[in-house]
Amino acid sequence: MSVGVFYHPDFAEKGYITLLHRVKPAYDTLCRQPYAVKLKFFEPSVTTLHQRLLNQVHTESHIGTVQAEGFHEVALLSAAGVVTAAELLAAQQLDSAFCFVGTAGHHAGRNYSWGFCYYNDVAMAVVRLRQLGVNRILILDMDPHSGDGTRDILALDPQITHINFFADEDYSYQDDKHHNYGILIDNATDKVFLEALEEILPKAANVDFVIVIFGHDSHCEDYGDFYLTINGYREFTHRMKEFAANRPLLFVLSGGSNPQVAASAIPTVIESLLD
Ligand SMILES: [Zn+2]
């Protein structure tokens, strides 16, 4: 298995305040693991391509707001890593990848954002994948907060399957026409989450590319309203790997602020991608 890890020191220094303290402890712990020699490490950089993708996904007014708030550079750099990972996966130069970020993406809609999110990194990667001829894509969001920004941008796209687990909405939804599935599992344990995953995954059988939005705010010792554990993350990653089979598998970091949780959760996910 060829596994890529995308990381930039700016994520830990210039990222959103709630998210940035978890980044370096997780990366440093990862680098100390014996299996780290098997990983391929990449440091993303922003090019004119990423600027163009940004303009395709977000309005000028939103970009202006993010610039005024001071998060434009680190949010675009985060998205650049996700886009580059998607390109290398599509070119079969990697089998799977994990992207660290400095800001998150799933609460970033076309013309707004909130909740530590600024630019929708995954939506930008989807636009890029389309340019490369990859059309049918699964976005599986297991951050316990609903991916409203991703829905704002991609909900009506029939070739995107969006599986959205959350604890912060009032009800579940199912739109088979547009392949949108919202699954309310408030206070979910590993068992509840993994059973819900098993039930919904067949809806995504026909995709060509798998993206997982991974928030460790889903951990029992972090701030979201899921109560997952490190063992749950290991099983989840193995399950996603089995589901993806020979299709590209891209994990993108989302919420989570507890450095101890991050230092355990993120290396566990990456090690499970290698297994
Ligand atoms: Zn979250």
PDB file of C-alpha atoms and ligand atoms in Angstrom:
ATOM      1  CA  MET A   1       0.000   0.000   0.000  1.00  0.00           C
ATOM      2  CA  SER A   2       1.279   3.417  -0.928  1.00  0.00           C
ATOM      3  CA  VAL A   3       0.039   5.945   1.653  1.00  0.00           C
ATOM      4  CA  GLY A   4       0.634   9.710   1.364  1.00  0.00           C
ATOM      5  CA  VAL A   5       0.624  12.163   4.270  1.00  0.00           C
ATOM      6  CA  PHE A   6       0.133  15.852   3.501  1.00  0.00           C
ATOM      7  CA  TYR A   7       1.391  18.272   6.138  1.00  0.00           C
ATOM      8  CA  HIS A   8       2.665  21.851   6.372  1.00  0.00           C
ATOM      9  CA  PRO A   9       4.136  23.504   9.516  1.00  0.00           C
ATOM     10  CA  ASP A  10       1.861  26.513   8.896  1.00  0.00           C
ATOM     11  CA  PHE A  11      -1.137  24.349   9.853  1.00  0.00           C
ATOM     12  CA  ALA A  12       0.222  24.217  13.423  1.00  0.00           C
ATOM     13  CA  GLU A  13       1.282  27.870  13.522  1.00  0.00           C
ATOM     14  CA  LYS A  14      -1.324  29.795  11.552  1.00  0.00           C
ATOM     15  CA  GLY A  15      -4.364  27.507  11.697  1.00  0.00           C
ATOM     16  CA  TYR A  16      -7.613  28.270  13.470  1.00  0.00           C
ATOM     17  CA  ILE A  17      -6.995  28.669  17.215  1.00  0.00           C
ATOM     18  CA  THR A  18      -9.286  25.822  18.347  1.00  0.00           C
ATOM     19  CA  LEU A  19      -7.746  23.390  15.858  1.00  0.00           C
ATOM     20  CA  LEU A  20      -4.073  24.304  15.668  1.00  0.00           C
ATOM     21  CA  HIS A  21      -2.761  22.894  18.964  1.00  0.00           C
ATOM     22  CA  ARG A  22      -3.604  19.336  17.916  1.00  0.00           C
ATOM     23  CA  VAL A  23      -1.709  19.431  14.641  1.00  0.00           C
ATOM     24  CA  LYS A  24       1.974  19.239  15.650  1.00  0.00           C
ATOM     25  CA  PRO A  25       1.554  16.692  18.478  1.00  0.00           C
ATOM     26  CA  ALA A  26      -0.232  14.376  16.041  1.00  0.00           C
ATOM     27  CA  TYR A  27       2.374  14.884  13.303  1.00  0.00           C
ATOM     28  CA  ASP A  28       5.353  14.474  15.661  1.00  0.00           C
ATOM     29  CA  THR A  29       3.868  11.307  17.148  1.00  0.00           C
ATOM     30  CA  LEU A  30       3.261   9.947  13.653  1.00  0.00           C
ATOM     31  CA  CYS A  31       6.870  10.634  12.619  1.00  0.00           C
ATOM     32  CA  ARG A  32       8.181   8.678  15.636  1.00  0.00           C
ATOM     33  CA  GLN A  33       6.303   5.491  14.726  1.00  0.00           C
ATOM     34  CA  PRO A  34       8.322   2.639  13.167  1.00  0.00           C
ATOM     35  CA  TYR A  35       5.870   2.445  10.243  1.00  0.00           C
ATOM     36  CA  ALA A  36       6.510   6.109   9.347  1.00  0.00           C
ATOM     37  CA  VAL A  37       9.374   4.991   7.068  1.00  0.00           C
ATOM     38  CA  LYS A  38       6.744   3.401   4.821  1.00  0.00           C
ATOM     39  CA  LEU A  39       4.773   6.643   4.391  1.00  0.00           C
ATOM     40  CA  LYS A  40       5.257   9.192   1.637  1.00  0.00           C
ATOM     41  CA  PHE A  41       5.305  12.714   3.072  1.00  0.00           C
ATOM     42  CA  PHE A  42       4.312  15.784   1.071  1.00  0.00           C
ATOM     43  CA  GLU A  43       4.432  19.489   1.932  1.00  0.00           C
ATOM     44  CA  PRO A  44       1.727  21.285  -0.064  1.00  0.00           C
ATOM     45  CA  SER A  45       2.166  24.659  -1.726  1.00  0.00           C
ATOM     46  CA  VAL A  46      -0.363  26.990  -3.330  1.00  0.00           C
ATOM     47  CA  THR A  47      -0.327  27.460  -7.117  1.00  0.00           C
ATOM     48  CA  THR A  48      -2.482  29.397  -9.579  1.00  0.00           C
ATOM     49  CA  LEU A  49      -4.487  26.177 -10.077  1.00  0.00           C
ATOM     50  CA  HIS A  50      -5.625  26.287  -6.435  1.00  0.00           C
ATOM     51  CA  GLN A  51      -6.522  29.954  -6.783  1.00  0.00           C
ATOM     52  CA  ARG A  52      -8.664  29.084  -9.817  1.00  0.00           C
ATOM     53  CA  LEU A  53     -10.373  26.213  -8.008  1.00  0.00           C
ATOM     54  CA  LEU A  54     -11.087  28.538  -5.091  1.00  0.00           C
ATOM     55  CA  ASN A  55     -12.784  31.006  -7.449  1.00  0.00           C
ATOM     56  CA  GLN A  56     -14.881  28.186  -8.915  1.00  0.00           C
ATOM     57  CA  VAL A  57     -16.112  26.992  -5.523  1.00  0.00           C
ATOM     58  CA  HIS A  58     -16.527  30.205  -3.512  1.00  0.00           C
ATOM     59  CA  THR A  59     -17.880  33.672  -4.255  1.00  0.00           C
ATOM     60  CA  GLU A  60     -15.628  36.698  -4.478  1.00  0.00           C
ATOM     61  CA  SER A  61     -17.442  38.146  -1.489  1.00  0.00           C
ATOM     62  CA  HIS A  62     -16.737  35.099   0.683  1.00  0.00           C
ATOM     63  CA  ILE A  63     -13.066  35.060  -0.319  1.00  0.00           C
ATOM     64  CA  GLY A  64     -12.891  38.741   0.614  1.00  0.00           C
ATOM     65  CA  THR A  65     -14.369  37.997   4.038  1.00  0.00           C
ATOM     66  CA  VAL A  66     -11.841  35.214   4.681  1.00  0.00           C
ATOM     67  CA  GLN A  67      -9.003  37.510   3.606  1.00  0.00           C
ATOM     68  CA  ALA A  68     -10.244  40.173   6.023  1.00  0.00           C
ATOM     69  CA  GLU A  69     -10.359  37.619   8.851  1.00  0.00           C
ATOM     70  CA  GLY A  70      -6.748  36.637   8.176  1.00  0.00           C
ATOM     71  CA  PHE A  71      -7.281  32.963   7.316  1.00  0.00           C
ATOM     72  CA  HIS A  72      -7.020  33.101   3.515  1.00  0.00           C
ATOM     73  CA  GLU A  73      -3.432  31.810   3.254  1.00  0.00           C
ATOM     74  CA  VAL A  74      -3.696  28.890   5.661  1.00  0.00           C
ATOM     75  CA  ALA A  75      -7.156  27.859   4.418  1.00  0.00           C
ATOM     76  CA  LEU A  76      -5.978  27.876   0.786  1.00  0.00           C
ATOM     77  CA  LEU A  77      -2.813  25.965   1.757  1.00  0.00           C
ATOM     78  CA  SER A  78      -4.977  23.377   3.531  1.00  0.00           C
ATOM     79  CA  ALA A  79      -7.125  23.008   0.413  1.00  0.00           C
ATOM     80  CA  ALA A  80      -4.015  22.823  -1.801  1.00  0.00           C
ATOM     81  CA  GLY A  81      -2.898  19.743   0.137  1.00  0.00           C
ATOM     82  CA  VAL A  82      -6.276  18.080  -0.340  1.00  0.00           C
ATOM     83  CA  VAL A  83      -6.338  18.905  -4.072  1.00  0.00           C
ATOM     84  CA  THR A  84      -2.776  17.608  -4.573  1.00  0.00           C
ATOM     85  CA  ALA A  85      -3.578  14.412  -2.685  1.00  0.00           C
ATOM     86  CA  ALA A  86      -6.645  13.906  -4.892  1.00  0.00           C
ATOM     87  CA  GLU A  87      -4.524  14.380  -8.040  1.00  0.00           C
ATOM     88  CA  LEU A  88      -1.898  11.833  -6.951  1.00  0.00           C
ATOM     89  CA  LEU A  89      -4.612   9.347  -5.993  1.00  0.00           C
ATOM     90  CA  ALA A  90      -6.385   9.815  -9.330  1.00  0.00           C
ATOM     91  CA  ALA A  91      -3.059   9.240 -11.116  1.00  0.00           C
ATOM     92  CA  GLN A  92      -2.630   6.026  -9.067  1.00  0.00           C
ATOM     93  CA  GLN A  93       0.629   7.316  -7.623  1.00  0.00           C
ATOM     94  CA  LEU A  94      -0.879   6.715  -4.157  1.00  0.00           C
ATOM     95  CA  ASP A  95      -3.422   4.175  -2.936  1.00  0.00           C
ATOM     96  CA  SER A  96      -4.625   6.275  -0.030  1.00  0.00           C
ATOM     97  CA  ALA A  97      -3.762   9.557   1.675  1.00  0.00           C
ATOM     98  CA  PHE A  98      -4.289  11.526   4.865  1.00  0.00           C
ATOM     99  CA  CYS A  99      -4.361  15.328   4.752  1.00  0.00           C
ATOM    100  CA  PHE A 100      -3.603  17.462   7.785  1.00  0.00           C
ATOM    101  CA  VAL A 101      -5.191  20.933   7.627  1.00  0.00           C
ATOM    102  CA  GLY A 102      -4.966  24.222   9.517  1.00  0.00           C
ATOM    103  CA  THR A 103      -8.627  25.127   9.033  1.00  0.00           C
ATOM    104  CA  ALA A 104     -11.502  22.795   8.302  1.00  0.00           C
ATOM    105  CA  GLY A 105     -13.829  22.808   5.301  1.00  0.00           C
ATOM    106  CA  HIS A 106     -17.235  21.177   5.770  1.00  0.00           C
ATOM    107  CA  HIS A 107     -19.020  24.253   7.179  1.00  0.00           C
ATOM    108  CA  ALA A 108     -17.802  26.347   4.218  1.00  0.00           C
ATOM    109  CA  GLY A 109     -20.598  26.917   1.687  1.00  0.00           C
ATOM    110  CA  ARG A 110     -20.380  28.834  -1.552  1.00  0.00           C
ATOM    111  CA  ASN A 111     -20.883  32.220   0.072  1.00  0.00           C
ATOM    112  CA  TYR A 112     -20.396  31.651   3.805  1.00  0.00           C
ATOM    113  CA  SER A 113     -18.520  29.715   6.414  1.00  0.00           C
ATOM    114  CA  TRP A 114     -18.493  29.169  10.154  1.00  0.00           C
ATOM    115  CA  GLY A 115     -17.242  26.704  12.779  1.00  0.00           C
ATOM    116  CA  PHE A 116     -13.429  26.887  12.154  1.00  0.00           C
ATOM    117  CA  CYS A 117     -14.031  26.374   8.409  1.00  0.00           C
ATOM    118  CA  TYR A 118     -13.139  28.870   5.644  1.00  0.00           C
ATOM    119  CA  TYR A 119     -12.683  27.170   2.274  1.00  0.00           C
ATOM    120  CA  ASN A 120     -14.295  23.859   1.335  1.00  0.00           C
ATOM    121  CA  ASP A 121     -11.158  21.819   0.661  1.00  0.00           C
ATOM    122  CA  VAL A 122     -13.125  18.721  -0.376  1.00  0.00           C
ATOM    123  CA  ALA A 123     -15.375  20.639  -2.818  1.00  0.00           C
ATOM    124  CA  MET A 124     -12.252  22.108  -4.438  1.00  0.00           C
ATOM    125  CA  ALA A 125     -10.813  18.583  -4.758  1.00  0.00           C
ATOM    126  CA  VAL A 126     -14.091  17.437  -6.358  1.00  0.00           C
ATOM    127  CA  VAL A 127     -13.833  20.180  -9.008  1.00  0.00           C
ATOM    128  CA  ARG A 128     -10.245  19.130  -9.707  1.00  0.00           C
ATOM    129  CA  LEU A 129     -11.175  15.430  -9.905  1.00  0.00           C
ATOM    130  CA  ARG A 130     -13.857  16.299 -12.465  1.00  0.00           C
ATOM    131  CA  GLN A 131     -11.212  18.003 -14.591  1.00  0.00           C
ATOM    132  CA  LEU A 132      -9.250  14.736 -14.420  1.00  0.00           C
ATOM    133  CA  GLY A 133     -12.249  12.662 -15.519  1.00  0.00           C
ATOM    134  CA  VAL A 134     -13.242  11.289 -12.090  1.00  0.00           C
ATOM    135  CA  ASN A 135     -16.975  11.867 -11.737  1.00  0.00           C
ATOM    136  CA  ARG A 136     -18.672   9.575  -9.240  1.00  0.00           C
ATOM    137  CA  ILE A 137     -17.352  10.420  -5.806  1.00  0.00           C
ATOM    138  CA  LEU A 138     -18.344   9.453  -2.266  1.00  0.00           C
ATOM    139  CA  ILE A 139     -17.931  12.087   0.430  1.00  0.00           C
ATOM    140  CA  LEU A 140     -18.381  10.379   3.779  1.00  0.00           C
ATOM    141  CA  ASP A 141     -18.365  12.903   6.621  1.00  0.00           C
ATOM    142  CA  MET A 142     -18.042  11.382  10.103  1.00  0.00           C
ATOM    143  CA  ASP A 143     -17.333  14.650  11.924  1.00  0.00           C
ATOM    144  CA  PRO A 144     -20.228  14.847  14.449  1.00  0.00           C
ATOM    145  CA  HIS A 145     -21.236  18.271  13.124  1.00  0.00           C
ATOM    146  CA  SER A 146     -23.350  18.309   9.972  1.00  0.00           C
ATOM    147  CA  GLY A 147     -21.508  19.128   6.739  1.00  0.00           C
ATOM    148  CA  ASP A 148     -23.813  21.980   5.748  1.00  0.00           C
ATOM    149  CA  GLY A 149     -21.209  23.745   3.608  1.00  0.00           C
ATOM    150  CA  THR A 150     -20.575  20.618   1.538  1.00  0.00           C
ATOM    151  CA  ARG A 151     -24.329  20.288   1.094  1.00  0.00           C
ATOM    152  CA  ASP A 152     -24.628  23.916   0.050  1.00  0.00           C
ATOM    153  CA  ILE A 153     -22.115  23.364  -2.745  1.00  0.00           C
ATOM    154  CA  LEU A 154     -22.702  19.744  -3.814  1.00  0.00           C
ATOM    155  CA  ALA A 155     -26.143  18.522  -2.654  1.00  0.00           C
ATOM    156  CA  LEU A 156     -27.752  18.826  -6.090  1.00  0.00           C
ATOM    157  CA  ASP A 157     -24.918  17.055  -7.893  1.00  0.00           C
ATOM    158  CA  PRO A 158     -26.292  13.576  -8.714  1.00  0.00           C
ATOM    159  CA  GLN A 159     -22.808  12.091  -9.138  1.00  0.00           C
ATOM    160  CA  ILE A 160     -21.732  12.970  -5.620  1.00  0.00           C
ATOM    161  CA  THR A 161     -22.871  10.618  -2.882  1.00  0.00           C
ATOM    162  CA  HIS A 162     -22.828  12.566   0.381  1.00  0.00           C
ATOM    163  CA  ILE A 163     -23.086  10.480   3.544  1.00  0.00           C
ATOM    164  CA  ASN A 164     -23.264  12.878   6.454  1.00  0.00           C
ATOM    165  CA  PHE A 165     -23.178  11.563  10.042  1.00  0.00           C
ATOM    166  CA  PHE A 166     -24.050  14.108  12.721  1.00  0.00           C
ATOM    167  CA  ALA A 167     -25.267  14.786  16.235  1.00  0.00           C
ATOM    168  CA  ASP A 168     -26.229  18.414  15.768  1.00  0.00           C
ATOM    169  CA  GLU A 169     -29.347  18.269  13.556  1.00  0.00           C
ATOM    170  CA  ASP A 170     -32.894  17.386  14.608  1.00  0.00           C
ATOM    171  CA  TYR A 171     -33.577  14.603  12.145  1.00  0.00           C
ATOM    172  CA  SER A 172     -32.069  12.302   9.532  1.00  0.00           C
ATOM    173  CA  TYR A 173     -32.751  12.761   5.796  1.00  0.00           C
ATOM    174  CA  GLN A 174     -32.565  10.574   2.702  1.00  0.00           C
ATOM    175  CA  ASP A 175     -32.625  11.876  -0.870  1.00  0.00           C
ATOM    176  CA  ASP A 176     -31.975   8.962  -3.206  1.00  0.00           C
ATOM    177  CA  LYS A 177     -32.339  11.115  -6.309  1.00  0.00           C
ATOM    178  CA  HIS A 178     -29.353  13.260  -5.334  1.00  0.00           C
ATOM    179  CA  HIS A 179     -27.599  10.618  -3.204  1.00  0.00           C
ATOM    180  CA  ASN A 180     -27.715  12.678  -0.024  1.00  0.00           C
ATOM    181  CA  TYR A 181     -27.930  10.785   3.253  1.00  0.00           C
ATOM    182  CA  GLY A 182     -27.962  12.545   6.614  1.00  0.00           C
ATOM    183  CA  ILE A 183     -27.754  10.251   9.607  1.00  0.00           C
ATOM    184  CA  LEU A 184     -28.534  11.497  13.088  1.00  0.00           C
ATOM    185  CA  ILE A 185     -26.666   9.363  15.656  1.00  0.00           C
ATOM    186  CA  ASP A 186     -26.506  11.644  18.702  1.00  0.00           C
ATOM    187  CA  ASN A 187     -24.152  10.320  21.428  1.00  0.00           C
ATOM    188  CA  ALA A 188     -23.029   7.526  19.097  1.00  0.00           C
ATOM    189  CA  THR A 189     -20.706   4.847  20.462  1.00  0.00           C
ATOM    190  CA  ASP A 190     -18.374   2.823  18.220  1.00  0.00           C
ATOM    191  CA  LYS A 191     -21.056   0.148  17.891  1.00  0.00           C
ATOM    192  CA  VAL A 192     -23.839   2.575  16.908  1.00  0.00           C
ATOM    193  CA  PHE A 193     -21.598   4.409  14.450  1.00  0.00           C
ATOM    194  CA  LEU A 194     -20.156   1.296  12.803  1.00  0.00           C
ATOM    195  CA  GLU A 195     -23.615  -0.276  12.461  1.00  0.00           C
ATOM    196  CA  ALA A 196     -24.986   2.929  10.890  1.00  0.00           C
ATOM    197  CA  LEU A 197     -21.990   2.926   8.524  1.00  0.00           C
ATOM    198  CA  GLU A 198     -22.633  -0.672   7.525  1.00  0.00           C
ATOM    199  CA  GLU A 199     -26.261   0.111   6.794  1.00  0.00           C
ATOM    200  CA  ILE A 200     -25.592   3.118   4.568  1.00  0.00           C
ATOM    201  CA  LEU A 201     -22.418   2.143   2.659  1.00  0.00           C
ATOM    202  CA  PRO A 202     -24.256   0.058   0.004  1.00  0.00           C
ATOM    203  CA  LYS A 203     -25.802   3.359  -1.206  1.00  0.00           C
ATOM    204  CA  ALA A 204     -22.331   4.325  -2.434  1.00  0.00           C
ATOM    205  CA  ALA A 205     -21.523   1.099  -4.273  1.00  0.00           C
ATOM    206  CA  ASN A 206     -21.025   2.781  -7.659  1.00  0.00           C
ATOM    207  CA  VAL A 207     -18.513   5.498  -6.839  1.00  0.00           C
ATOM    208  CA  ASP A 208     -15.015   5.692  -8.331  1.00  0.00           C
ATOM    209  CA  PHE A 209     -13.300   7.698  -5.595  1.00  0.00           C
ATOM    210  CA  VAL A 210     -13.767   7.768  -1.806  1.00  0.00           C
ATOM    211  CA  ILE A 211     -13.256  10.834   0.383  1.00  0.00           C
ATOM    212  CA  VAL A 212     -13.599  10.622   4.171  1.00  0.00           C
ATOM    213  CA  ILE A 213     -13.965  13.775   6.254  1.00  0.00           C
ATOM    214  CA  PHE A 214     -12.375  12.714   9.540  1.00  0.00           C
ATOM    215  CA  GLY A 215     -13.147  14.723  12.675  1.00  0.00           C
ATOM    216  CA  HIS A 216     -11.691  13.453  15.942  1.00  0.00           C
ATOM    217  CA  ASP A 217     -14.115  15.765  17.716  1.00  0.00           C
ATOM    218  CA  SER A 218     -16.091  12.493  17.416  1.00  0.00           C
ATOM    219  CA  HIS A 219     -13.836  11.002  20.132  1.00  0.00           C
ATOM    220  CA  CYS A 220     -15.277  10.531  23.637  1.00  0.00           C
ATOM    221  CA  GLU A 221     -12.613  12.884  25.050  1.00  0.00           C
ATOM    222  CA  ASP A 222     -13.039  15.631  22.461  1.00  0.00           C
ATOM    223  CA  TYR A 223     -15.732  18.283  22.020  1.00  0.00           C
ATOM    224  CA  GLY A 224     -18.349  16.735  19.675  1.00  0.00           C
ATOM    225  CA  ASP A 225     -21.383  14.677  20.649  1.00  0.00           C
ATOM    226  CA  PHE A 226     -20.142  11.293  19.477  1.00  0.00           C
ATOM    227  CA  TYR A 227     -18.361   8.980  21.910  1.00  0.00           C
ATOM    228  CA  LEU A 228     -16.025   7.066  19.633  1.00  0.00           C
ATOM    229  CA  THR A 229     -12.711   5.495  20.685  1.00  0.00           C
ATOM    230  CA  ILE A 230      -9.343   4.804  19.096  1.00  0.00           C
ATOM    231  CA  ASN A 231     -10.409   1.203  18.497  1.00  0.00           C
ATOM    232  CA  GLY A 232     -13.485   2.537  16.724  1.00  0.00           C
ATOM    233  CA  TYR A 233     -11.283   4.677  14.431  1.00  0.00           C
ATOM    234  CA  ARG A 234      -9.131   1.627  13.663  1.00  0.00           C
ATOM    235  CA  GLU A 235     -12.167  -0.455  12.736  1.00  0.00           C
ATOM    236  CA  PHE A 236     -13.714   2.417  10.800  1.00  0.00           C
ATOM    237  CA  THR A 237     -10.546   2.940   8.735  1.00  0.00           C
ATOM    238  CA  HIS A 238     -10.229  -0.777   8.015  1.00  0.00           C
ATOM    239  CA  ARG A 239     -13.872  -0.830   6.947  1.00  0.00           C
ATOM    240  CA  MET A 240     -13.416   2.150   4.623  1.00  0.00           C
ATOM    241  CA  LYS A 241     -10.298   0.553   3.171  1.00  0.00           C
ATOM    242  CA  GLU A 242     -12.175  -2.674   2.546  1.00  0.00           C
ATOM    243  CA  PHE A 243     -15.061  -0.706   0.992  1.00  0.00           C
ATOM    244  CA  ALA A 244     -12.747   1.346  -1.232  1.00  0.00           C
ATOM    245  CA  ALA A 245     -10.906  -1.845  -2.317  1.00  0.00           C
ATOM    246  CA  ASN A 246      -8.925  -0.762  -5.380  1.00  0.00           C
ATOM    247  CA  ARG A 247     -10.491   2.708  -5.540  1.00  0.00           C
ATOM    248  CA  PRO A 248      -8.605   5.786  -4.245  1.00  0.00           C
ATOM    249  CA  LEU A 249      -9.208   6.597  -0.571  1.00  0.00           C
ATOM    250  CA  LEU A 250      -8.601  10.110   0.730  1.00  0.00           C
ATOM    251  CA  PHE A 251      -8.913  11.042   4.423  1.00  0.00           C
ATOM    252  CA  VAL A 252      -9.202  14.773   5.176  1.00  0.00           C
ATOM    253  CA  LEU A 253      -8.835  16.063   8.720  1.00  0.00           C
ATOM    254  CA  SER A 254     -11.797  18.003  10.118  1.00  0.00           C
ATOM    255  CA  GLY A 255     -12.769  18.951  13.706  1.00  0.00           C
ATOM    256  CA  GLY A 256     -11.036  18.078  16.959  1.00  0.00           C
ATOM    257  CA  SER A 257      -8.995  20.082  19.448  1.00  0.00           C
ATOM    258  CA  ASN A 258      -7.628  17.677  22.085  1.00  0.00           C
ATOM    259  CA  PRO A 259      -3.873  17.216  21.375  1.00  0.00           C
ATOM    260  CA  GLN A 260      -3.719  13.856  23.204  1.00  0.00           C
ATOM    261  CA  VAL A 261      -6.660  12.526  21.208  1.00  0.00           C
ATOM    262  CA  ALA A 262      -5.149  13.814  17.947  1.00  0.00           C
ATOM    263  CA  ALA A 263      -1.753  12.250  18.757  1.00  0.00           C
ATOM    264  CA  SER A 264      -3.425   8.886  19.123  1.00  0.00           C
ATOM    265  CA  ALA A 265      -6.306   9.105  16.608  1.00  0.00           C
ATOM    266  CA  ILE A 266      -4.447  10.438  13.561  1.00  0.00           C
ATOM    267  CA  PRO A 267      -1.496   7.981  13.683  1.00  0.00           C
ATOM    268  CA  THR A 268      -3.990   5.154  14.266  1.00  0.00           C
ATOM    269  CA  VAL A 269      -5.931   6.079  11.135  1.00  0.00           C
ATOM    270  CA  ILE A 270      -2.747   6.374   9.070  1.00  0.00           C
ATOM    271  CA  GLU A 271      -1.344   3.090  10.400  1.00  0.00           C
ATOM    272  CA  SER A 272      -4.670   1.435   9.528  1.00  0.00           C
ATOM    273  CA  LEU A 273      -4.397   2.771   5.969  1.00  0.00           C
ATOM    274  CA  LEU A 274      -0.997   1.043   5.717  1.00  0.00           C
ATOM    275  CA  ASP A 275      -2.073  -2.336   7.135  1.00  0.00           C
TER     276      ASP A 275
HETATM  277 ZN    ZN B   1     -16.959  18.891  14.061  1.00  0.00          ZN
END
